[in-house]
PDB file of C-alpha atoms and ligand atoms in Angstrom:
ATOM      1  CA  UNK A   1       0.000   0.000   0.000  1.00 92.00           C
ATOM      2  CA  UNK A   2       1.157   3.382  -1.145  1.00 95.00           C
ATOM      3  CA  UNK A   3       0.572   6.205   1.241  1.00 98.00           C
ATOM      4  CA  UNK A   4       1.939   9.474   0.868  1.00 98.00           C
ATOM      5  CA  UNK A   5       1.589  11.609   4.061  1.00 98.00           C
ATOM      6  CA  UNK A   6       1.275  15.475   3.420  1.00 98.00           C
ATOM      7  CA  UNK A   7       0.859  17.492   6.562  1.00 97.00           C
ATOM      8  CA  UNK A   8       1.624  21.295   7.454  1.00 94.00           C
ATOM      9  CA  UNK A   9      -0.433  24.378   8.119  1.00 91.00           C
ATOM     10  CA  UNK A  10      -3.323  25.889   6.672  1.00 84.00           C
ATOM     11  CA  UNK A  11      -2.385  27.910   3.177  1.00 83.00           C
ATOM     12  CA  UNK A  12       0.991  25.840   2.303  1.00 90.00           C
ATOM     13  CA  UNK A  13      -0.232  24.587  -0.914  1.00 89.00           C
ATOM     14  CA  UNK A  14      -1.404  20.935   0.531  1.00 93.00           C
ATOM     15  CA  UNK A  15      -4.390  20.404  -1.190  1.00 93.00           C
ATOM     16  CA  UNK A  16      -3.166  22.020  -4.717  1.00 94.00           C
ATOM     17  CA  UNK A  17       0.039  19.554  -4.281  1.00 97.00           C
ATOM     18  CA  UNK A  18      -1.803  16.527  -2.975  1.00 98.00           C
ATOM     19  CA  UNK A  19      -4.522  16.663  -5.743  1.00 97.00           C
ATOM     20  CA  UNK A  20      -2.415  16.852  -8.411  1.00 98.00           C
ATOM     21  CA  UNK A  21       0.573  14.736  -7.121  1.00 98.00           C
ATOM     22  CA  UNK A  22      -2.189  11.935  -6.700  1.00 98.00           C
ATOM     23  CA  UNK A  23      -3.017  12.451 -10.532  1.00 97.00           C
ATOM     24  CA  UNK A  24       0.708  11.903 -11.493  1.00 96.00           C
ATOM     25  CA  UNK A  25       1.086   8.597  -9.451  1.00 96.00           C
ATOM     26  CA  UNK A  26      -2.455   7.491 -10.384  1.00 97.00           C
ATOM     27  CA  UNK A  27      -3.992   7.332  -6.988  1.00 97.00           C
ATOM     28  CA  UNK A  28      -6.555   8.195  -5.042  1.00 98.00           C
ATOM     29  CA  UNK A  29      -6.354  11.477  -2.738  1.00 98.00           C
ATOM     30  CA  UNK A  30      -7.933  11.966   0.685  1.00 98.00           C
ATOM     31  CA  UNK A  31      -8.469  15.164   2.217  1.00 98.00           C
ATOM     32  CA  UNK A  32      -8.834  15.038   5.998  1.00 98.00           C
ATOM     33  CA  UNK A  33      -9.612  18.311   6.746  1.00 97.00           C
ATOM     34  CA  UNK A  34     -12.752  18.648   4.502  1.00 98.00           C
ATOM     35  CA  UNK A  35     -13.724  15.497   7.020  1.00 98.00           C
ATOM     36  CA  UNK A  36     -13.247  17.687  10.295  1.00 98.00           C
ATOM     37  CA  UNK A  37     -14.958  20.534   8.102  1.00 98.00           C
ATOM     38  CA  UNK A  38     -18.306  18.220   7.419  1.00 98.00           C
ATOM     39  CA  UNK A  39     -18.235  17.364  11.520  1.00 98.00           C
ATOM     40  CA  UNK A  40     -18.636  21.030  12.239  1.00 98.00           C
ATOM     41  CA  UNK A  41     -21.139  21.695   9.706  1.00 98.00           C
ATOM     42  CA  UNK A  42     -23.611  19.486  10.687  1.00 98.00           C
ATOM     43  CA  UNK A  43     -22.606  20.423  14.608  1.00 97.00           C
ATOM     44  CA  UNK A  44     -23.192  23.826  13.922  1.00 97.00           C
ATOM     45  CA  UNK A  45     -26.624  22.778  11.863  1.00 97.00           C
ATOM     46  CA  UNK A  46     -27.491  20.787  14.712  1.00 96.00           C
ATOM     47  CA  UNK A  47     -26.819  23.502  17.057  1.00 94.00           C
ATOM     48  CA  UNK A  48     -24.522  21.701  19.078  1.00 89.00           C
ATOM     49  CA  UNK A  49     -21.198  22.562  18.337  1.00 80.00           C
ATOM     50  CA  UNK A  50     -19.862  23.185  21.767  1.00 84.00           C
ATOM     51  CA  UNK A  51     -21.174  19.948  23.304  1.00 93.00           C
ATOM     52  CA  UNK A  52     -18.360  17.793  22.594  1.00 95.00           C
ATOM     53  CA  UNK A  53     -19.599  14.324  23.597  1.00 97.00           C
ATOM     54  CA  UNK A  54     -22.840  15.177  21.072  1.00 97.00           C
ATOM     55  CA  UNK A  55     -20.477  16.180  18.654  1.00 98.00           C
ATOM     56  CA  UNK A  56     -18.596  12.932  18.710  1.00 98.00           C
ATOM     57  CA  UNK A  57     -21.645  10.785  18.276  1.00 98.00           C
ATOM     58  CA  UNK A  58     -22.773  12.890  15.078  1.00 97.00           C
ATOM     59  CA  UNK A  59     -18.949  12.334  13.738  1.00 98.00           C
ATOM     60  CA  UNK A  60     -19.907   8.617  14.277  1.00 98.00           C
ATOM     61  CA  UNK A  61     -23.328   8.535  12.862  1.00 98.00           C
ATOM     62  CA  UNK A  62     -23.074  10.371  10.022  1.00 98.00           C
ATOM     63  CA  UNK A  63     -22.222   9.068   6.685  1.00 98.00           C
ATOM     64  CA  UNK A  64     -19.675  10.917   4.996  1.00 98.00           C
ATOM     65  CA  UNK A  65     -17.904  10.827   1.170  1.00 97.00           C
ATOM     66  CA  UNK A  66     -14.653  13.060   0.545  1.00 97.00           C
ATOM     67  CA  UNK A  67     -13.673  12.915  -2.934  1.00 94.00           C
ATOM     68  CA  UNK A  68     -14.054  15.783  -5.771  1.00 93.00           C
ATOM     69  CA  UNK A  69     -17.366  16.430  -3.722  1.00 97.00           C
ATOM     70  CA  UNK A  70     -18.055  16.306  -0.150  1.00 98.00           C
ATOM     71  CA  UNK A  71     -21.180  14.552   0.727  1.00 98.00           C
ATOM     72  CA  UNK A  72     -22.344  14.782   3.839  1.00 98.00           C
ATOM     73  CA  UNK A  73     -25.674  11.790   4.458  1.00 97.00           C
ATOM     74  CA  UNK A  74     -25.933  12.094   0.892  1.00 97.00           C
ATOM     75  CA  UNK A  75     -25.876  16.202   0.594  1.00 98.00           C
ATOM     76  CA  UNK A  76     -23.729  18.000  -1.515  1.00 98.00           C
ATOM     77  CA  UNK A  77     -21.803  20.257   1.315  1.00 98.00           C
ATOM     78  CA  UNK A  78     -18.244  20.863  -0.898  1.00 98.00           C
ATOM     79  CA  UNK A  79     -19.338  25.029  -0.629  1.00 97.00           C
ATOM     80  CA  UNK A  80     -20.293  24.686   2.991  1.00 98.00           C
ATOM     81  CA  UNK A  81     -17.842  23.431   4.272  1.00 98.00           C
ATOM     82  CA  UNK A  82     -15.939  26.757   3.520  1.00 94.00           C
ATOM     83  CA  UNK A  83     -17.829  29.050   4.492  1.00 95.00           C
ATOM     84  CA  UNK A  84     -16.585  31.419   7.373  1.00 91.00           C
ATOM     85  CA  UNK A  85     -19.036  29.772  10.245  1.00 95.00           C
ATOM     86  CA  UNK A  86     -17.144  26.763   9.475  1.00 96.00           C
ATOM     87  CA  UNK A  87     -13.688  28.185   9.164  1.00 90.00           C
ATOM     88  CA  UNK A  88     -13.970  30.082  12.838  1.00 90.00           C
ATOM     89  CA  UNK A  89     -15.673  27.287  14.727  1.00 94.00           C
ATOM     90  CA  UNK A  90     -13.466  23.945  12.971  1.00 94.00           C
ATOM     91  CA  UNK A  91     -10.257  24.534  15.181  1.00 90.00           C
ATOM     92  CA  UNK A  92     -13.244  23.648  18.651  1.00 93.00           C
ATOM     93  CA  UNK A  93     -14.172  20.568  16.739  1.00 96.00           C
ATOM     94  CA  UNK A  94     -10.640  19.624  15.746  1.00 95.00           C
ATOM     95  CA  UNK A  95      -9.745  18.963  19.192  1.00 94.00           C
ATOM     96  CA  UNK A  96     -12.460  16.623  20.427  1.00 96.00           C
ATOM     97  CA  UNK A  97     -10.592  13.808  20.603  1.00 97.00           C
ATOM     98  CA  UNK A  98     -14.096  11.523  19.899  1.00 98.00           C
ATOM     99  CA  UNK A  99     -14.141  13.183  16.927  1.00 98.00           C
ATOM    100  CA  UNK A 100     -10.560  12.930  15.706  1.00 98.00           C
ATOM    101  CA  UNK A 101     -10.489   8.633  16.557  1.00 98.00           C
ATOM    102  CA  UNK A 102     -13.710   8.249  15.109  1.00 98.00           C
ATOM    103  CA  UNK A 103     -12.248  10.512  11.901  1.00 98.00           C
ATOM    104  CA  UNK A 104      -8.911   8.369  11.961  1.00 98.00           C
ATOM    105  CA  UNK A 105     -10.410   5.286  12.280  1.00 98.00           C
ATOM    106  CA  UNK A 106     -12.456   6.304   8.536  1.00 98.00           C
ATOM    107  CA  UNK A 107      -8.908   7.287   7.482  1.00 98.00           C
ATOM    108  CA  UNK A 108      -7.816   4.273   7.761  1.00 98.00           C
ATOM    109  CA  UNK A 109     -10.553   2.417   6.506  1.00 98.00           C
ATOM    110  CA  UNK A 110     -10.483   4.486   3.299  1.00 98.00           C
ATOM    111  CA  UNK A 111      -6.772   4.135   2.756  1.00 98.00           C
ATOM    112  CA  UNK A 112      -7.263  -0.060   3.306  1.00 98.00           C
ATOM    113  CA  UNK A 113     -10.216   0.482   0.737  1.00 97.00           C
ATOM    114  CA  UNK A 114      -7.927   2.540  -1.829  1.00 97.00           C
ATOM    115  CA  UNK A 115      -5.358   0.448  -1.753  1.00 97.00           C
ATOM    116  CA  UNK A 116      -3.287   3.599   0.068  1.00 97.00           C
ATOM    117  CA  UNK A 117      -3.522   7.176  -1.417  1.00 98.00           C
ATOM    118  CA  UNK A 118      -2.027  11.097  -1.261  1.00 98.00           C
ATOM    119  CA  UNK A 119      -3.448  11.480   2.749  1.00 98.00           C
ATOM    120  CA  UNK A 120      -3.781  15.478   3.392  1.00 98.00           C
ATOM    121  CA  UNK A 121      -4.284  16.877   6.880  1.00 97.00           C
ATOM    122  CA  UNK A 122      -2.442  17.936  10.456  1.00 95.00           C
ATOM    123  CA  UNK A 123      -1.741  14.780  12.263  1.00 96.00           C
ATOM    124  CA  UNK A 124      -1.462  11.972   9.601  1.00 97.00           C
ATOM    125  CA  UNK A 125       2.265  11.233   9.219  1.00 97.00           C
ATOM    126  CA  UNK A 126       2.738  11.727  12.880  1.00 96.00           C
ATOM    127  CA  UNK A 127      -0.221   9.391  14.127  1.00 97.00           C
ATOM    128  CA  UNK A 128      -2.777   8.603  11.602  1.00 98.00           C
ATOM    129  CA  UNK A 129      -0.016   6.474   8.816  1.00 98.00           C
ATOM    130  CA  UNK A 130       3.628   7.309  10.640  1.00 97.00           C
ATOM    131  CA  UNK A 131       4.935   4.079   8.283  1.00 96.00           C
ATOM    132  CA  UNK A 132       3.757   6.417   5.223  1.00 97.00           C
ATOM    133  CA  UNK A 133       6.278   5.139   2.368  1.00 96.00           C
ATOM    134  CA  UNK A 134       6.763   9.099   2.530  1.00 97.00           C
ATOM    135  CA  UNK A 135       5.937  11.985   4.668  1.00 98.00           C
ATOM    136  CA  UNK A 136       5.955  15.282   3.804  1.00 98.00           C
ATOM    137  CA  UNK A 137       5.782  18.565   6.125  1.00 96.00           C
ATOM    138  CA  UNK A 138       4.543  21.239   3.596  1.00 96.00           C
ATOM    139  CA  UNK A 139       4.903  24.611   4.491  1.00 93.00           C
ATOM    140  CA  UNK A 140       5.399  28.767   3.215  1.00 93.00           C
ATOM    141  CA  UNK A 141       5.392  32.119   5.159  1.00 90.00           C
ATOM    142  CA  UNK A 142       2.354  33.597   6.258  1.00 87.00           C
ATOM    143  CA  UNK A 143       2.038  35.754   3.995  1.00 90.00           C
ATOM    144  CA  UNK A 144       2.014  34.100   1.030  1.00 93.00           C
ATOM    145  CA  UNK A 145       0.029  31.326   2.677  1.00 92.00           C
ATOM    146  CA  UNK A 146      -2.460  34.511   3.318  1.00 93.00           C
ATOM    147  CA  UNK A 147      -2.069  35.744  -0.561  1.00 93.00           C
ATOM    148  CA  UNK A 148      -2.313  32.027  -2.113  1.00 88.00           C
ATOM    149  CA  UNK A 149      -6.366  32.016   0.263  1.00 86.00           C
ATOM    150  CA  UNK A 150      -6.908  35.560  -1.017  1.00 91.00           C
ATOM    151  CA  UNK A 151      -6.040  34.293  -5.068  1.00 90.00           C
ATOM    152  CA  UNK A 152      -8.209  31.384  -4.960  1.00 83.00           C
ATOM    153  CA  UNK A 153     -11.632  32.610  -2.578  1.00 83.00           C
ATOM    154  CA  UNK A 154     -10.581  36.533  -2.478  1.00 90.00           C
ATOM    155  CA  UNK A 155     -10.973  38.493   0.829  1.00 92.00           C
ATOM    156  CA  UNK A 156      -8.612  40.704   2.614  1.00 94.00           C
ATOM    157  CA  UNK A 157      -5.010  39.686   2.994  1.00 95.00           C
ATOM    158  CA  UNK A 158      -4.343  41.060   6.345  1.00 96.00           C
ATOM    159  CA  UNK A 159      -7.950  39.523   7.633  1.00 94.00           C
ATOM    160  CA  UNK A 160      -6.906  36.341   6.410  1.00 91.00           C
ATOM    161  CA  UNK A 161      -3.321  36.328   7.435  1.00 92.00           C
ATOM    162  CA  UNK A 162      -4.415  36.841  10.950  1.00 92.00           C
ATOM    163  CA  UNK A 163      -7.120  34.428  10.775  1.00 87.00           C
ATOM    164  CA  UNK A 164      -4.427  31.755   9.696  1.00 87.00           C
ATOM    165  CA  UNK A 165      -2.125  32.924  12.331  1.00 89.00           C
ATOM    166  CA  UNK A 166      -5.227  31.691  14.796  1.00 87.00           C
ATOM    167  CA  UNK A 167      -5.702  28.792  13.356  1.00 84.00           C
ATOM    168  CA  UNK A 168      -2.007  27.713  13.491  1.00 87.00           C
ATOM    169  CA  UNK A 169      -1.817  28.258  17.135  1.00 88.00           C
ATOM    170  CA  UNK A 170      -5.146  26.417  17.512  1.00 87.00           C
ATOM    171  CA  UNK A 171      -3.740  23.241  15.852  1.00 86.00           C
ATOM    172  CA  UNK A 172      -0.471  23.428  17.173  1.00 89.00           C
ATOM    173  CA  UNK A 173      -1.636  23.969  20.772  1.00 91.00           C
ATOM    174  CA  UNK A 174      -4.150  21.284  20.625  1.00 88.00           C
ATOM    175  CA  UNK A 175      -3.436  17.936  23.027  1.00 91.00           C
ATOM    176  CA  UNK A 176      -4.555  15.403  20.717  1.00 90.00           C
ATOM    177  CA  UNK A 177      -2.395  15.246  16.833  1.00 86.00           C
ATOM    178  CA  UNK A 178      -0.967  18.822  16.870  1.00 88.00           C
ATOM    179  CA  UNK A 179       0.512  20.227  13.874  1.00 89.00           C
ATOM    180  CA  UNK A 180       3.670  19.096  14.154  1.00 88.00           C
ATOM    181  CA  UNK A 181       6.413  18.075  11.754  1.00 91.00           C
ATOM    182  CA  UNK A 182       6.511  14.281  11.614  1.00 92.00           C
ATOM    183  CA  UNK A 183       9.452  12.316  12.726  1.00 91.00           C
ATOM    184  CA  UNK A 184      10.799  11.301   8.959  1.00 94.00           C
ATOM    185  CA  UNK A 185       9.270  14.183   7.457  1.00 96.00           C
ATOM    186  CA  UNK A 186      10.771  15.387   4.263  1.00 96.00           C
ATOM    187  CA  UNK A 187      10.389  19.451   4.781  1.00 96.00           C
ATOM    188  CA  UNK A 188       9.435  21.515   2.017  1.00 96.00           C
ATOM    189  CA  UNK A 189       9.017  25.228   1.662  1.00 94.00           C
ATOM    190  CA  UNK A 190       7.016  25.914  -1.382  1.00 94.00           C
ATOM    191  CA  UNK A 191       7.531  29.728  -0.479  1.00 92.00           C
ATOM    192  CA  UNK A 192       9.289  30.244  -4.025  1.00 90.00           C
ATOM    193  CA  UNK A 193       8.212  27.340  -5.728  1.00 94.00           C
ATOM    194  CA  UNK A 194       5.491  26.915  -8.242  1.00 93.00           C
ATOM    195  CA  UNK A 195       3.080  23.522  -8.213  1.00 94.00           C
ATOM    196  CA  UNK A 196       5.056  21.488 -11.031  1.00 96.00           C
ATOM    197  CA  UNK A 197       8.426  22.260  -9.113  1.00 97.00           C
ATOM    198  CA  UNK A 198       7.110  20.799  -5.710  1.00 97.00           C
ATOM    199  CA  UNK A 199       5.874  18.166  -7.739  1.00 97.00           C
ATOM    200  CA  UNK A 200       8.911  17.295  -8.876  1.00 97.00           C
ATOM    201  CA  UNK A 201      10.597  17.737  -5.551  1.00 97.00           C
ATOM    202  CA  UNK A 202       8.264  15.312  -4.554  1.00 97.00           C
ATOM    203  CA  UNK A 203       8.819  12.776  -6.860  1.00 96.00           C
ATOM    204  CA  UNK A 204      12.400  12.632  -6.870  1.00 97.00           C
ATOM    205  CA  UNK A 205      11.942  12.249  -2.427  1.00 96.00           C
ATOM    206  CA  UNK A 206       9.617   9.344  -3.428  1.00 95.00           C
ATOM    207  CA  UNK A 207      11.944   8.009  -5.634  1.00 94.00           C
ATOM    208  CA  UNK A 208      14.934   8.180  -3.111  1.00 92.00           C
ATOM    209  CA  UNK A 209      12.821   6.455  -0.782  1.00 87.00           C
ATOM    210  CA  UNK A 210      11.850   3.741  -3.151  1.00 83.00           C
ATOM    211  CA  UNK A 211      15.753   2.987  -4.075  1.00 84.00           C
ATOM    212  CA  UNK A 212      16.487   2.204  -0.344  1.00 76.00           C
TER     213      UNK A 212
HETATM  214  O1   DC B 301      -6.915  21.824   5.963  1.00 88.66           O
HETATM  215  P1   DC B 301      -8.186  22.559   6.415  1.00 88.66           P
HETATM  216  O2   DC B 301      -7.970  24.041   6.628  1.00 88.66           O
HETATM  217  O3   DC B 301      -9.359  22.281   5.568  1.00 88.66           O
HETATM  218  O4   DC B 301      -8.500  21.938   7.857  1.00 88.66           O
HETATM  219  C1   DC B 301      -9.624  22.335   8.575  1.00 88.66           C
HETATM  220  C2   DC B 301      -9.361  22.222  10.064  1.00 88.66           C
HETATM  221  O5   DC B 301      -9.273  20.843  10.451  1.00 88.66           O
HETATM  222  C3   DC B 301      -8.092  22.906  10.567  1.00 88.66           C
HETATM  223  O6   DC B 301      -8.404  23.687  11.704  1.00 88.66           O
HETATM  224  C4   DC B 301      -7.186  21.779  10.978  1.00 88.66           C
HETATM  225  C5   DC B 301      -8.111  20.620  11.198  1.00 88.66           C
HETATM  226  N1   DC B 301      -7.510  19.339  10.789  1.00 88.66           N
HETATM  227  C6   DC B 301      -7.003  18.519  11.755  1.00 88.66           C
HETATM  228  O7   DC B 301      -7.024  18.883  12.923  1.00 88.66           O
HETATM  229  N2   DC B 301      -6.477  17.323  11.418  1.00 88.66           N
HETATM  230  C7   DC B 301      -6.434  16.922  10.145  1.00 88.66           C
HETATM  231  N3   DC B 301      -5.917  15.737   9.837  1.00 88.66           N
HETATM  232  C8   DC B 301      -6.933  17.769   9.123  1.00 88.66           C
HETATM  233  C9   DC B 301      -7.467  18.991   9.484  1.00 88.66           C
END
């Protein structure tokens, strides 16, 4: 089973890389945080997103699809689960650790199912796959994190640089799978670097793990 692990903060190119690094090796790609993201939507429609043992038993009840589309019990929710009452109230359901074993435990499954994949998120090369064949740590400053948001869903570059900086310190702070890099983790800053040259970073790490 082929798993490449991509972790790093919010903004450092990890979906744009993981899609599209999946396409080149021809398999499948698993976005984690667009799983958290679903959780808190249907918290928030339920009106219980503070109550954390709730929470956790809609995380385990609900049926839930992340692939081009998110479907959440069947709904279409790949729009909602970016909007801003999602993006301010994720980082709470993040770190209810119900939630996050009931969400690894689906990781896992789908990866088994898959036959291994490109696995995007915070915690998965340092406890959701930490034998990934490789593990990435993906990451660029702030502020071109902030301008990369701003290019693709518009806004205000300052607003969204601080509300990155808050997020950050959420998931890094958190008790259960902070952001952290992973022990193995192949850094890259793709600061400078446009998507085909990360790809091809990536490929040649892959391919230096492969010849060991
Ligand atoms: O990557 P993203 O911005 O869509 O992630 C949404 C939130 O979910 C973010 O606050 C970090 C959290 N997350 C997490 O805690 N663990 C993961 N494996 C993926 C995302």
């Amino acid at each position: 089973m082929l798993v490449v692990a991509i972790d790093g903060p919010a903004g450092a190119g990890k979906s744009t890389i993981a899609r599209a690094l999946a396409e080149r090796l021809g398999i499948a790609h698993l976005d984690t945080g667009a799983m958290y993201r679903a959780v808190t939507l249907a918290a928030l429609r339920a009106g219980l997103h503070g109550d954390e043992p709730a929470v956790a038993g809609i995380a385990r009840r609900m049926t839930l699809d992340v692939g081009t589309h998110v479907l959440l019990d069947g709904e279409d929710v790949t729009a909602k689960v970016r909007a801003p009452e999602v993006n301010v109230a994720v980082s709470v359901v993040a770190a209810n650790s119900a939630v996050r074993d009931e969400l690894r435990d689906r990781q896992r499954a789908w990866a088994a199912a898959h036959q291994g994949g490109v696995i995007e998120g915070r915690d998965i090369g340092s406890v959701v796959f930490p034998d990934a064949r490789l593990k990435l740590y993906l990451t660029a400053s702030p502020r071109v994190r902030a301008a990369r948001r701003v290019a693709e869903h518009g806004g205000d570059v300052d607003a969204i640089e601080a509300d990155i900086a808050r997020r950050d310190g959420h998931d890094e702070r958190r008790a259960d799978g902070p952001l952290t890099r992973p022990d193995g983790a192949e850094v890259v800053d793709t600061s400078g670097m446009t998507i085909d040259e990360v790809l091809d970073e990536i490929e040649r790490l892959l391919g230096e793990r492969e010849s060991r």
